[in-house]
Amino acid sequence: MRSHTEHAEVVAALISRALDEVRSAAPETLPIGSAALSGRIVARDVAAAIALPPFDNSQMDGYAVRAADFAGPGPFSFRVGVTAAAGDAPVDLEPGSVSPVMTGAPIPHGADSVIPIEAADPPVFSGLRRSGDPNPDGPAPSVSFTEAPQAGAYVRGRGSDHAAGAPLVTAGTRLRPTTVGLLASAGVVEVPVRRRPRVLLVSTGDEVTEPGEPLAPGRIYDANAPLLAAALREAGAEVTPRRVVDHADELRALIAELGPEHDVLVTSGGISAGAFEVVRDALERDATAPSITFTGIALQPGGPQGAGTVTVGGRDLATLCFPGNPVSSALSAELFLLPLLRAFAGLPEHGERSTARLAHAVNSPEHKHQVRRGRFTADGTVELTPPSSHLLADLAAAELLAHIPVGVAHLPTGSPIEIQRFDV
């Protein structure tokens, strides 16, 4: 019997090979406005074709000036020249003048600084003249300043955010909304992203019924497929969920049909020691699955496990077989598969791990690593729910997983226990 750590190492080696193939596959290309872009992993470096910003522009609403024109003591008075508005082509700073300039507008040729409108006299714009407007009748308006500016004040220099030709994002970067905005600001139209792992998820059992269908006597609704599919998608995988009854030929046919399109096969149910164990019946004695190993591991819940490869379409498909009880299946995914997928997707592998104190005494099978679900109490201690593998409501309400290692049969109230949080 394997320890849960030994089984995790087996799964890691198996899934890592599959993820290496995904990593080396041709990238997908998504448009910059795609709703599916945020959260994806960049497949190769994307460089800036232009400088950011692409021209010197004003950080403030104010007056574009030449600092050298401010000689001697103030106040300083200037004629008001042509206005520079956001979206205009750069204008020329007329000799002996200052130009009204709006936030984001190009700095006029010949200007090197901006004085905010609040520091001008009068502190409001009036009589603005755009490039191409006729010269007004009468004297041009004037404006005064009490202090000379520093050269470069309130000017966003060309390339001050990002240089042309420099990488905007590098291969392996997980795209966030802010990164998408950066790419868009550089005029990027499409982004090469790493293909997501494709998981064929098969839920088994004559007893399971599709949610929404009438529930016949002796039947239960299938929680495993929706639960695992949601967890896998949240971890960055694309999922094809399927459901089969307890007929080995049907399962083999499904794997032969859909397996070649996927990187990982995950099954739930059908791997224990009883009769009608469809996954074992289909794969344990199947020549296309010579390396599938079904074994018990020293874990509660989740003791029965299967791992190996199935040969489909001329290639070996990484295969993980989880037990059928919903909690066992969910915790198997959480302990063995999801951390690997999250890391591949640039996400934290698991919630925060720490040590907490028990609110009550607990017992555990001494020869197994027990994983219990629990919640925090008002005083910061943790309260654990019963270990049974059918208690899905307890799992859904859990804030944490608690780990009781092999060799520990009893922990009294107040004992420290290793926890892994769900709620952060």
PDB file of C-alpha atoms in Angstrom, residues 121-289:
ATOM      1  CA  ASP A 121      -3.311  84.015 -13.239  1.00  0.00           C
ATOM      2  CA  PRO A 122      -6.131  83.824 -14.153  1.00  0.00           C
ATOM      3  CA  PRO A 123      -6.546  80.184 -13.008  1.00  0.00           C
ATOM      4  CA  VAL A 124      -9.076  79.412 -15.755  1.00  0.00           C
ATOM      5  CA  PHE A 125      -8.839  79.056 -19.526  1.00  0.00           C
ATOM      6  CA  SER A 126     -10.526  81.647 -21.708  1.00  0.00           C
ATOM      7  CA  GLY A 127     -10.434  82.592 -25.366  1.00  0.00           C
ATOM      8  CA  LEU A 128      -8.847  79.357 -26.461  1.00  0.00           C
ATOM      9  CA  ARG A 129      -7.623  79.143 -30.055  1.00  0.00           C
ATOM     10  CA  ARG A 130      -7.081  75.787 -31.791  1.00  0.00           C
ATOM     11  CA  SER A 131      -4.686  75.225 -34.665  1.00  0.00           C
ATOM     12  CA  GLY A 132      -6.343  76.433 -37.880  1.00  0.00           C
ATOM     13  CA  ASP A 133      -8.680  78.869 -36.111  1.00  0.00           C
ATOM     14  CA  PRO A 134      -8.514  82.459 -37.403  1.00  0.00           C
ATOM     15  CA  ASN A 135      -6.532  84.926 -35.306  1.00  0.00           C
ATOM     16  CA  PRO A 136      -8.871  86.896 -33.037  1.00  0.00           C
ATOM     17  CA  ASP A 137      -9.400  90.615 -33.507  1.00  0.00           C
ATOM     18  CA  GLY A 138      -7.609  92.793 -30.983  1.00  0.00           C
ATOM     19  CA  PRO A 139      -4.766  91.929 -28.674  1.00  0.00           C
ATOM     20  CA  ALA A 140      -4.158  88.277 -27.761  1.00  0.00           C
ATOM     21  CA  PRO A 141      -5.057  87.303 -24.195  1.00  0.00           C
ATOM     22  CA  SER A 142      -2.213  86.981 -21.703  1.00  0.00           C
ATOM     23  CA  VAL A 143      -1.493  84.913 -18.617  1.00  0.00           C
ATOM     24  CA  SER A 144       0.891  85.392 -15.669  1.00  0.00           C
ATOM     25  CA  PHE A 145       2.846  83.074 -13.378  1.00  0.00           C
ATOM     26  CA  THR A 146       4.528  83.885 -10.073  1.00  0.00           C
ATOM     27  CA  GLU A 147       7.204  81.154 -10.241  1.00  0.00           C
ATOM     28  CA  ALA A 148       9.413  79.700 -12.932  1.00  0.00           C
ATOM     29  CA  PRO A 149       8.916  75.997 -13.726  1.00  0.00           C
ATOM     30  CA  GLN A 150      11.533  73.291 -13.640  1.00  0.00           C
ATOM     31  CA  ALA A 151      12.413  71.941 -17.057  1.00  0.00           C
ATOM     32  CA  GLY A 152      10.424  68.750 -17.676  1.00  0.00           C
ATOM     33  CA  ALA A 153       7.793  69.492 -15.018  1.00  0.00           C
ATOM     34  CA  TYR A 154       4.482  67.637 -15.639  1.00  0.00           C
ATOM     35  CA  VAL A 155       5.685  66.208 -18.940  1.00  0.00           C
ATOM     36  CA  ARG A 156       5.221  62.507 -19.622  1.00  0.00           C
ATOM     37  CA  GLY A 157       8.204  61.720 -21.791  1.00  0.00           C
ATOM     38  CA  ARG A 158       8.019  59.532 -24.867  1.00  0.00           C
ATOM     39  CA  GLY A 159       8.882  55.947 -23.840  1.00  0.00           C
ATOM     40  CA  SER A 160       8.885  56.815 -20.116  1.00  0.00           C
ATOM     41  CA  ASP A 161       6.487  53.911 -19.448  1.00  0.00           C
ATOM     42  CA  HIS A 162       7.889  51.372 -21.916  1.00  0.00           C
ATOM     43  CA  ALA A 163      10.557  51.496 -24.611  1.00  0.00           C
ATOM     44  CA  ALA A 164       9.837  50.487 -28.196  1.00  0.00           C
ATOM     45  CA  GLY A 165      11.101  46.983 -28.901  1.00  0.00           C
ATOM     46  CA  ALA A 166      11.194  45.925 -25.237  1.00  0.00           C
ATOM     47  CA  PRO A 167       9.068  42.920 -24.197  1.00  0.00           C
ATOM     48  CA  LEU A 168       5.620  43.845 -22.926  1.00  0.00           C
ATOM     49  CA  VAL A 169       5.097  40.314 -21.594  1.00  0.00           C
ATOM     50  CA  THR A 170       7.372  37.298 -21.611  1.00  0.00           C
ATOM     51  CA  ALA A 171       6.517  33.670 -22.282  1.00  0.00           C
ATOM     52  CA  GLY A 172       4.969  32.028 -19.230  1.00  0.00           C
ATOM     53  CA  THR A 173       3.306  35.209 -17.947  1.00  0.00           C
ATOM     54  CA  ARG A 174      -0.253  34.805 -16.671  1.00  0.00           C
ATOM     55  CA  LEU A 175      -2.343  37.554 -18.203  1.00  0.00           C
ATOM     56  CA  ARG A 176      -4.195  39.846 -15.819  1.00  0.00           C
ATOM     57  CA  PRO A 177      -6.631  42.613 -16.814  1.00  0.00           C
ATOM     58  CA  THR A 178      -3.850  45.164 -16.306  1.00  0.00           C
ATOM     59  CA  THR A 179      -1.539  43.199 -18.609  1.00  0.00           C
ATOM     60  CA  VAL A 180      -4.255  43.049 -21.249  1.00  0.00           C
ATOM     61  CA  GLY A 181      -4.553  46.830 -20.933  1.00  0.00           C
ATOM     62  CA  LEU A 182      -0.794  47.233 -21.407  1.00  0.00           C
ATOM     63  CA  LEU A 183      -0.867  45.117 -24.566  1.00  0.00           C
ATOM     64  CA  ALA A 184      -3.815  47.090 -25.921  1.00  0.00           C
ATOM     65  CA  SER A 185      -2.058  50.403 -25.246  1.00  0.00           C
ATOM     66  CA  ALA A 186       0.804  49.221 -27.465  1.00  0.00           C
ATOM     67  CA  GLY A 187      -1.573  48.397 -30.299  1.00  0.00           C
ATOM     68  CA  VAL A 188      -1.346  44.614 -29.924  1.00  0.00           C
ATOM     69  CA  VAL A 189      -4.220  43.012 -31.822  1.00  0.00           C
ATOM     70  CA  GLU A 190      -3.725  39.312 -31.047  1.00  0.00           C
ATOM     71  CA  VAL A 191      -1.934  37.475 -28.246  1.00  0.00           C
ATOM     72  CA  PRO A 192      -0.329  34.003 -28.527  1.00  0.00           C
ATOM     73  CA  VAL A 193      -1.360  31.958 -25.504  1.00  0.00           C
ATOM     74  CA  ARG A 194      -0.505  28.494 -24.280  1.00  0.00           C
ATOM     75  CA  ARG A 195      -3.126  25.883 -25.015  1.00  0.00           C
ATOM     76  CA  ARG A 196      -5.032  24.754 -21.932  1.00  0.00           C
ATOM     77  CA  PRO A 197      -4.824  21.121 -20.805  1.00  0.00           C
ATOM     78  CA  ARG A 198      -7.774  19.136 -22.130  1.00  0.00           C
ATOM     79  CA  VAL A 199      -9.297  16.719 -19.633  1.00  0.00           C
ATOM     80  CA  LEU A 200     -11.722  13.948 -20.531  1.00  0.00           C
ATOM     81  CA  LEU A 201     -13.776  13.483 -17.358  1.00  0.00           C
ATOM     82  CA  VAL A 202     -15.815  10.293 -17.125  1.00  0.00           C
ATOM     83  CA  SER A 203     -18.302   9.683 -14.309  1.00  0.00           C
ATOM     84  CA  THR A 204     -19.381   6.064 -13.965  1.00  0.00           C
ATOM     85  CA  GLY A 205     -22.105   4.039 -12.305  1.00  0.00           C
ATOM     86  CA  ASP A 206     -25.505   2.500 -13.018  1.00  0.00           C
ATOM     87  CA  GLU A 207     -26.793   4.351  -9.968  1.00  0.00           C
ATOM     88  CA  VAL A 208     -26.028   7.902 -11.132  1.00  0.00           C
ATOM     89  CA  THR A 209     -28.664  10.056 -12.795  1.00  0.00           C
ATOM     90  CA  GLU A 210     -28.273  13.259 -14.757  1.00  0.00           C
ATOM     91  CA  PRO A 211     -29.477  16.248 -12.677  1.00  0.00           C
ATOM     92  CA  GLY A 212     -32.929  17.231 -13.876  1.00  0.00           C
ATOM     93  CA  GLU A 213     -34.036  13.726 -14.780  1.00  0.00           C
ATOM     94  CA  PRO A 214     -36.543  11.797 -12.651  1.00  0.00           C
ATOM     95  CA  LEU A 215     -34.845   9.985  -9.781  1.00  0.00           C
ATOM     96  CA  ALA A 216     -35.780   6.306  -9.830  1.00  0.00           C
ATOM     97  CA  PRO A 217     -35.624   4.123  -6.689  1.00  0.00           C
ATOM     98  CA  GLY A 218     -32.054   3.212  -5.792  1.00  0.00           C
ATOM     99  CA  ARG A 219     -30.591   5.995  -7.940  1.00  0.00           C
ATOM    100  CA  ILE A 220     -28.693   9.163  -6.996  1.00  0.00           C
ATOM    101  CA  TYR A 221     -27.928  12.340  -8.864  1.00  0.00           C
ATOM    102  CA  ASP A 222     -24.411  12.612 -10.244  1.00  0.00           C
ATOM    103  CA  ALA A 223     -22.457  15.138  -8.174  1.00  0.00           C
ATOM    104  CA  ASN A 224     -18.999  13.991  -9.262  1.00  0.00           C
ATOM    105  CA  ALA A 225     -19.046  15.155 -12.874  1.00  0.00           C
ATOM    106  CA  PRO A 226     -20.274  18.720 -12.133  1.00  0.00           C
ATOM    107  CA  LEU A 227     -18.027  18.983  -9.042  1.00  0.00           C
ATOM    108  CA  LEU A 228     -14.850  17.787 -10.723  1.00  0.00           C
ATOM    109  CA  ALA A 229     -15.552  19.670 -13.949  1.00  0.00           C
ATOM    110  CA  ALA A 230     -15.943  22.924 -12.033  1.00  0.00           C
ATOM    111  CA  ALA A 231     -12.746  22.298 -10.056  1.00  0.00           C
ATOM    112  CA  LEU A 232     -10.766  21.401 -13.169  1.00  0.00           C
ATOM    113  CA  ARG A 233     -11.968  24.457 -15.079  1.00  0.00           C
ATOM    114  CA  GLU A 234     -11.159  26.681 -12.113  1.00  0.00           C
ATOM    115  CA  ALA A 235      -7.641  25.205 -12.203  1.00  0.00           C
ATOM    116  CA  GLY A 236      -7.214  26.203 -15.848  1.00  0.00           C
ATOM    117  CA  ALA A 237      -8.246  23.081 -17.764  1.00  0.00           C
ATOM    118  CA  GLU A 238     -10.719  22.552 -20.583  1.00  0.00           C
ATOM    119  CA  VAL A 239     -13.086  19.749 -19.622  1.00  0.00           C
ATOM    120  CA  THR A 240     -15.184  17.308 -21.624  1.00  0.00           C
ATOM    121  CA  PRO A 241     -17.558  15.638 -19.120  1.00  0.00           C
ATOM    122  CA  ARG A 242     -19.137  12.318 -19.979  1.00  0.00           C
ATOM    123  CA  ARG A 243     -21.180   9.763 -18.033  1.00  0.00           C
ATOM    124  CA  VAL A 244     -21.241   5.986 -18.638  1.00  0.00           C
ATOM    125  CA  VAL A 245     -23.103   3.091 -17.073  1.00  0.00           C
ATOM    126  CA  ASP A 246     -21.340   0.018 -15.706  1.00  0.00           C
ATOM    127  CA  HIS A 247     -20.447  -1.575 -19.028  1.00  0.00           C
ATOM    128  CA  ALA A 248     -16.747  -1.931 -19.724  1.00  0.00           C
ATOM    129  CA  ASP A 249     -17.199  -1.978 -23.500  1.00  0.00           C
ATOM    130  CA  GLU A 250     -19.027   1.336 -23.387  1.00  0.00           C
ATOM    131  CA  LEU A 251     -16.222   2.935 -21.373  1.00  0.00           C
ATOM    132  CA  ARG A 252     -13.539   1.538 -23.704  1.00  0.00           C
ATOM    133  CA  ALA A 253     -15.436   2.842 -26.736  1.00  0.00           C
ATOM    134  CA  LEU A 254     -15.766   6.293 -25.196  1.00  0.00           C
ATOM    135  CA  ILE A 255     -12.041   6.475 -24.403  1.00  0.00           C
ATOM    136  CA  ALA A 256     -11.126   5.263 -27.902  1.00  0.00           C
ATOM    137  CA  GLU A 257     -13.374   7.917 -29.462  1.00  0.00           C
ATOM    138  CA  LEU A 258     -12.513  10.974 -27.350  1.00  0.00           C
ATOM    139  CA  GLY A 259      -9.166  10.089 -25.796  1.00  0.00           C
ATOM    140  CA  PRO A 260      -7.003  11.208 -28.749  1.00  0.00           C
ATOM    141  CA  GLU A 261      -8.367  14.765 -28.417  1.00  0.00           C
ATOM    142  CA  HIS A 262      -7.361  15.068 -24.753  1.00  0.00           C
ATOM    143  CA  ASP A 263      -4.247  15.283 -22.599  1.00  0.00           C
ATOM    144  CA  VAL A 264      -5.558  13.668 -19.411  1.00  0.00           C
ATOM    145  CA  LEU A 265      -8.287  11.132 -18.651  1.00  0.00           C
ATOM    146  CA  VAL A 266      -9.958  11.342 -15.239  1.00  0.00           C
ATOM    147  CA  THR A 267     -12.541   8.812 -14.099  1.00  0.00           C
ATOM    148  CA  SER A 268     -14.642   8.682 -10.945  1.00  0.00           C
ATOM    149  CA  GLY A 269     -16.014   5.481  -9.460  1.00  0.00           C
ATOM    150  CA  GLY A 270     -15.633   1.872 -10.480  1.00  0.00           C
ATOM    151  CA  ILE A 271     -12.218   1.133  -8.927  1.00  0.00           C
ATOM    152  CA  SER A 272     -12.941  -0.568  -5.574  1.00  0.00           C
ATOM    153  CA  ALA A 273     -12.813  -4.280  -4.774  1.00  0.00           C
ATOM    154  CA  GLY A 274     -16.505  -5.043  -5.324  1.00  0.00           C
ATOM    155  CA  ALA A 275     -18.361  -6.431  -8.317  1.00  0.00           C
ATOM    156  CA  PHE A 276     -19.316  -4.243 -11.292  1.00  0.00           C
ATOM    157  CA  GLU A 277     -16.229  -2.028 -10.945  1.00  0.00           C
ATOM    158  CA  VAL A 278     -16.441  -0.719 -14.491  1.00  0.00           C
ATOM    159  CA  VAL A 279     -13.186   1.222 -14.648  1.00  0.00           C
ATOM    160  CA  ARG A 280     -11.134  -1.694 -13.401  1.00  0.00           C
ATOM    161  CA  ASP A 281     -13.050  -4.078 -15.659  1.00  0.00           C
ATOM    162  CA  ALA A 282     -12.411  -1.822 -18.665  1.00  0.00           C
ATOM    163  CA  LEU A 283      -8.774  -0.950 -18.047  1.00  0.00           C
ATOM    164  CA  GLU A 284      -7.080  -3.424 -15.735  1.00  0.00           C
ATOM    165  CA  ARG A 285      -7.167  -6.271 -18.239  1.00  0.00           C
ATOM    166  CA  ASP A 286      -7.161  -4.108 -21.366  1.00  0.00           C
ATOM    167  CA  ALA A 287      -4.110  -4.406 -23.627  1.00  0.00           C
ATOM    168  CA  THR A 288      -4.315  -0.677 -24.365  1.00  0.00           C
ATOM    169  CA  ALA A 289      -3.837   0.121 -20.676  1.00  0.00           C
TER     170      ALA A 289
END
